Amino acid sequence: MTLRILIDADACPVADITLQAAAAYQTEVILLCDTAHEMHREGAHTIVVEKGADSVDFRLVNLVIPGDLVVTQDYGLAAMCLAKGARVLHQDGMEYTAQNIDGLLHSRYMGQKIRRSGGRTKGPPPRTPQQNDRFRAALTTLLETCS
């Protein structure tokens, strides 16, 4: 089985880091984005879908197969990919697992509930070089163990 990396590329800050690592391990990369976030990179196959709620997510889930590696910050998409047998990595370097996905989905649900009731939740802080380093290290580890 050949390892593939599928990237939920809508607003993904680690696409270039992923492409560099994938090239070093001779791994296929597929970028998935919608027409509002179109992204093309050398060394990757790009799939562009129509703009729409979760359109990229549904296309990615339809493409993913057991053993693939998915890069996303979307907890719902991560859960669906885990269910299909993929390894899933957050852009901060955290690997989603069967052990942590339920808690992450619950946190997302609680944040949505607070926002719907008129409350505010804190957004993410600006991205740091340390986050890129953690992602690069986690991705390299996964590529070494999966290749």
mmCIF file of C-alpha atoms in Angstrom:
data_model
loop_
_atom_site.group_PDB
_atom_site.id
_atom_site.type_symbol
_atom_site.label_atom_id
_atom_site.label_comp_id
_atom_site.label_asym_id
_atom_site.label_seq_id
_atom_site.Cartn_x
_atom_site.Cartn_y
_atom_site.Cartn_z
ATOM 1 C CA MET A 1 0.000 0.000 0.000
ATOM 2 C CA THR A 2 1.380 3.391 -0.993
ATOM 3 C CA LEU A 3 1.070 6.170 1.556
ATOM 4 C CA ARG A 4 -0.797 9.264 0.427
ATOM 5 C CA ILE A 5 -1.188 12.570 2.236
ATOM 6 C CA LEU A 6 -4.507 14.351 1.785
ATOM 7 C CA ILE A 7 -4.599 17.974 2.924
ATOM 8 C CA ASP A 8 -7.750 19.882 3.839
ATOM 9 C CA ALA A 9 -6.159 22.894 2.170
ATOM 10 C CA ASP A 10 -8.762 25.576 2.903
ATOM 11 C CA ALA A 11 -6.755 28.013 5.055
ATOM 12 C CA CYS A 12 -4.080 25.397 5.840
ATOM 13 C CA PRO A 13 -0.873 27.019 7.141
ATOM 14 C CA VAL A 14 1.226 23.843 6.835
ATOM 15 C CA ALA A 15 0.728 22.877 3.189
ATOM 16 C CA ASP A 16 4.262 23.893 2.200
ATOM 17 C CA ILE A 17 5.833 22.125 5.194
ATOM 18 C CA THR A 18 3.868 19.001 4.275
ATOM 19 C CA LEU A 19 5.005 19.170 0.656
ATOM 20 C CA GLN A 20 8.662 19.482 1.682
ATOM 21 C CA ALA A 21 8.438 16.470 3.990
ATOM 22 C CA ALA A 22 6.460 14.436 1.447
ATOM 23 C CA ALA A 23 9.096 15.092 -1.210
ATOM 24 C CA ALA A 24 11.803 13.780 1.109
ATOM 25 C CA TYR A 25 9.812 10.556 1.590
ATOM 26 C CA GLN A 26 8.595 10.366 -2.027
ATOM 27 C CA THR A 27 4.986 10.487 -0.867
ATOM 28 C CA GLU A 28 2.003 11.553 -2.976
ATOM 29 C CA VAL A 29 0.192 14.692 -1.799
ATOM 30 C CA ILE A 30 -3.373 15.631 -2.682
ATOM 31 C CA LEU A 31 -4.564 19.146 -1.849
ATOM 32 C CA LEU A 32 -8.330 19.590 -1.557
ATOM 33 C CA CYS A 33 -9.783 23.088 -1.612
ATOM 34 C CA ASP A 34 -12.868 24.950 -2.747
ATOM 35 C CA THR A 35 -13.130 27.658 -5.377
ATOM 36 C CA ALA A 36 -12.840 30.387 -2.715
ATOM 37 C CA HIS A 37 -9.506 29.031 -1.416
ATOM 38 C CA GLU A 38 -7.946 27.617 -4.561
ATOM 39 C CA MET A 39 -4.365 26.488 -3.986
ATOM 40 C CA HIS A 40 -1.946 24.921 -6.436
ATOM 41 C CA ARG A 41 1.532 23.755 -5.434
ATOM 42 C CA GLU A 42 4.274 22.027 -7.355
ATOM 43 C CA GLY A 43 4.582 18.439 -6.203
ATOM 44 C CA ALA A 44 0.907 18.033 -5.343
ATOM 45 C CA HIS A 45 -2.244 17.053 -7.144
ATOM 46 C CA THR A 46 -4.961 19.649 -6.467
ATOM 47 C CA ILE A 47 -8.665 18.864 -6.383
ATOM 48 C CA VAL A 48 -10.913 21.924 -6.426
ATOM 49 C CA VAL A 49 -14.556 21.523 -5.424
ATOM 50 C CA GLU A 50 -17.430 23.974 -5.590
ATOM 51 C CA LYS A 51 -17.690 26.387 -2.693
ATOM 52 C CA GLY A 52 -20.155 25.170 -0.090
ATOM 53 C CA ALA A 53 -20.497 24.158 3.520
ATOM 54 C CA ASP A 54 -18.266 21.122 4.086
ATOM 55 C CA SER A 55 -17.875 20.436 0.347
ATOM 56 C CA VAL A 56 -14.116 19.885 0.730
ATOM 57 C CA ASP A 57 -14.686 17.669 3.764
ATOM 58 C CA PHE A 58 -17.141 15.395 1.953
ATOM 59 C CA ARG A 59 -14.873 15.061 -1.081
ATOM 60 C CA LEU A 60 -11.893 14.244 1.118
ATOM 61 C CA VAL A 61 -13.844 11.609 3.067
ATOM 62 C CA ASN A 62 -14.901 10.021 -0.222
ATOM 63 C CA LEU A 63 -11.250 9.820 -1.335
ATOM 64 C CA VAL A 64 -9.580 8.659 1.876
ATOM 65 C CA ILE A 65 -8.636 5.002 2.241
ATOM 66 C CA PRO A 66 -7.145 3.035 5.144
ATOM 67 C CA GLY A 67 -3.496 3.944 5.644
ATOM 68 C CA ASP A 68 -3.776 7.463 4.222
ATOM 69 C CA LEU A 69 -2.504 10.417 6.229
ATOM 70 C CA VAL A 70 -4.867 13.394 6.455
ATOM 71 C CA VAL A 71 -3.877 16.911 7.556
ATOM 72 C CA THR A 72 -6.772 18.987 8.903
ATOM 73 C CA GLN A 73 -7.766 21.248 11.759
ATOM 74 C CA ASP A 74 -11.428 20.173 11.456
ATOM 75 C CA TYR A 75 -12.419 17.817 14.282
ATOM 76 C CA GLY A 76 -15.492 16.514 12.439
ATOM 77 C CA LEU A 77 -13.470 15.676 9.341
ATOM 78 C CA ALA A 78 -10.804 14.082 11.529
ATOM 79 C CA ALA A 79 -13.418 11.817 13.142
ATOM 80 C CA MET A 80 -14.735 10.668 9.761
ATOM 81 C CA CYS A 81 -11.215 9.967 8.465
ATOM 82 C CA LEU A 82 -10.285 8.031 11.602
ATOM 83 C CA ALA A 83 -13.408 5.903 11.100
ATOM 84 C CA LYS A 84 -12.162 5.063 7.604
ATOM 85 C CA GLY A 85 -8.773 3.890 8.894
ATOM 86 C CA ALA A 86 -6.658 6.961 8.132
ATOM 87 C CA ARG A 87 -4.049 8.569 10.364
ATOM 88 C CA VAL A 88 -4.972 12.201 10.981
ATOM 89 C CA LEU A 89 -2.698 15.065 11.978
ATOM 90 C CA HIS A 90 -3.696 18.528 13.201
ATOM 91 C CA GLN A 91 -1.752 21.504 11.844
ATOM 92 C CA ASP A 92 -0.248 21.986 15.321
ATOM 93 C CA GLY A 93 1.295 18.502 15.298
ATOM 94 C CA MET A 94 -1.284 16.682 17.417
ATOM 95 C CA GLU A 95 -2.321 13.314 16.056
ATOM 96 C CA TYR A 96 -6.050 12.691 16.306
ATOM 97 C CA THR A 97 -6.750 9.259 17.767
ATOM 98 C CA ALA A 98 -9.677 7.145 18.907
ATOM 99 C CA GLN A 99 -8.647 8.143 22.439
ATOM 100 C CA ASN A 100 -8.819 11.935 21.978
ATOM 101 C CA ILE A 101 -11.392 12.593 19.236
ATOM 102 C CA ASP A 102 -14.493 12.340 21.455
ATOM 103 C CA GLY A 103 -13.164 14.966 23.866
ATOM 104 C CA LEU A 104 -12.227 17.265 20.988
ATOM 105 C CA LEU A 105 -15.672 16.902 19.409
ATOM 106 C CA HIS A 106 -17.283 17.628 22.776
ATOM 107 C CA SER A 107 -15.189 20.805 23.146
ATOM 108 C CA ARG A 108 -16.269 21.894 19.668
ATOM 109 C CA TYR A 109 -19.914 21.234 20.526
ATOM 110 C CA MET A 110 -19.691 23.250 23.758
ATOM 111 C CA GLY A 111 -18.104 26.179 21.906
ATOM 112 C CA GLN A 112 -20.894 26.102 19.323
ATOM 113 C CA LYS A 113 -23.494 25.990 22.084
ATOM 114 C CA ILE A 114 -21.966 29.030 23.818
ATOM 115 C CA ARG A 115 -21.830 30.991 20.555
ATOM 116 C CA ARG A 116 -25.440 30.117 19.671
ATOM 117 C CA SER A 117 -26.617 31.427 23.028
ATOM 118 C CA GLY A 118 -24.917 34.764 22.354
ATOM 119 C CA GLY A 119 -21.709 34.069 24.244
ATOM 120 C CA ARG A 120 -18.238 34.557 22.912
ATOM 121 C CA THR A 121 -15.418 32.089 22.701
ATOM 122 C CA LYS A 122 -11.767 32.901 22.347
ATOM 123 C CA GLY A 123 -10.265 32.435 18.891
ATOM 124 C CA PRO A 124 -6.884 30.878 18.279
ATOM 125 C CA PRO A 125 -3.776 32.963 18.946
ATOM 126 C CA PRO A 126 -1.488 33.907 16.036
ATOM 127 C CA ARG A 127 0.514 30.984 14.642
ATOM 128 C CA THR A 128 4.055 30.630 15.987
ATOM 129 C CA PRO A 129 7.252 29.116 14.565
ATOM 130 C CA GLN A 130 7.110 26.573 17.408
ATOM 131 C CA GLN A 131 3.779 25.283 16.067
ATOM 132 C CA ASN A 132 5.398 24.785 12.667
ATOM 133 C CA ASP A 133 8.293 22.936 14.326
ATOM 134 C CA ARG A 134 5.906 20.652 16.251
ATOM 135 C CA PHE A 135 3.950 19.913 13.082
ATOM 136 C CA ARG A 136 7.117 19.182 11.087
ATOM 137 C CA ALA A 137 8.400 16.816 13.804
ATOM 138 C CA ALA A 138 5.074 14.978 14.125
ATOM 139 C CA LEU A 139 4.716 14.666 10.351
ATOM 140 C CA THR A 140 8.265 13.347 9.991
ATOM 141 C CA THR A 141 7.624 10.765 12.710
ATOM 142 C CA LEU A 142 4.434 9.605 10.983
ATOM 143 C CA LEU A 143 6.137 9.438 7.601
ATOM 144 C CA GLU A 144 8.972 7.360 9.077
ATOM 145 C CA THR A 145 6.587 4.912 10.734
ATOM 146 C CA CYS A 146 4.189 4.674 7.775
ATOM 147 C CA SER A 147 6.712 4.494 4.919
#
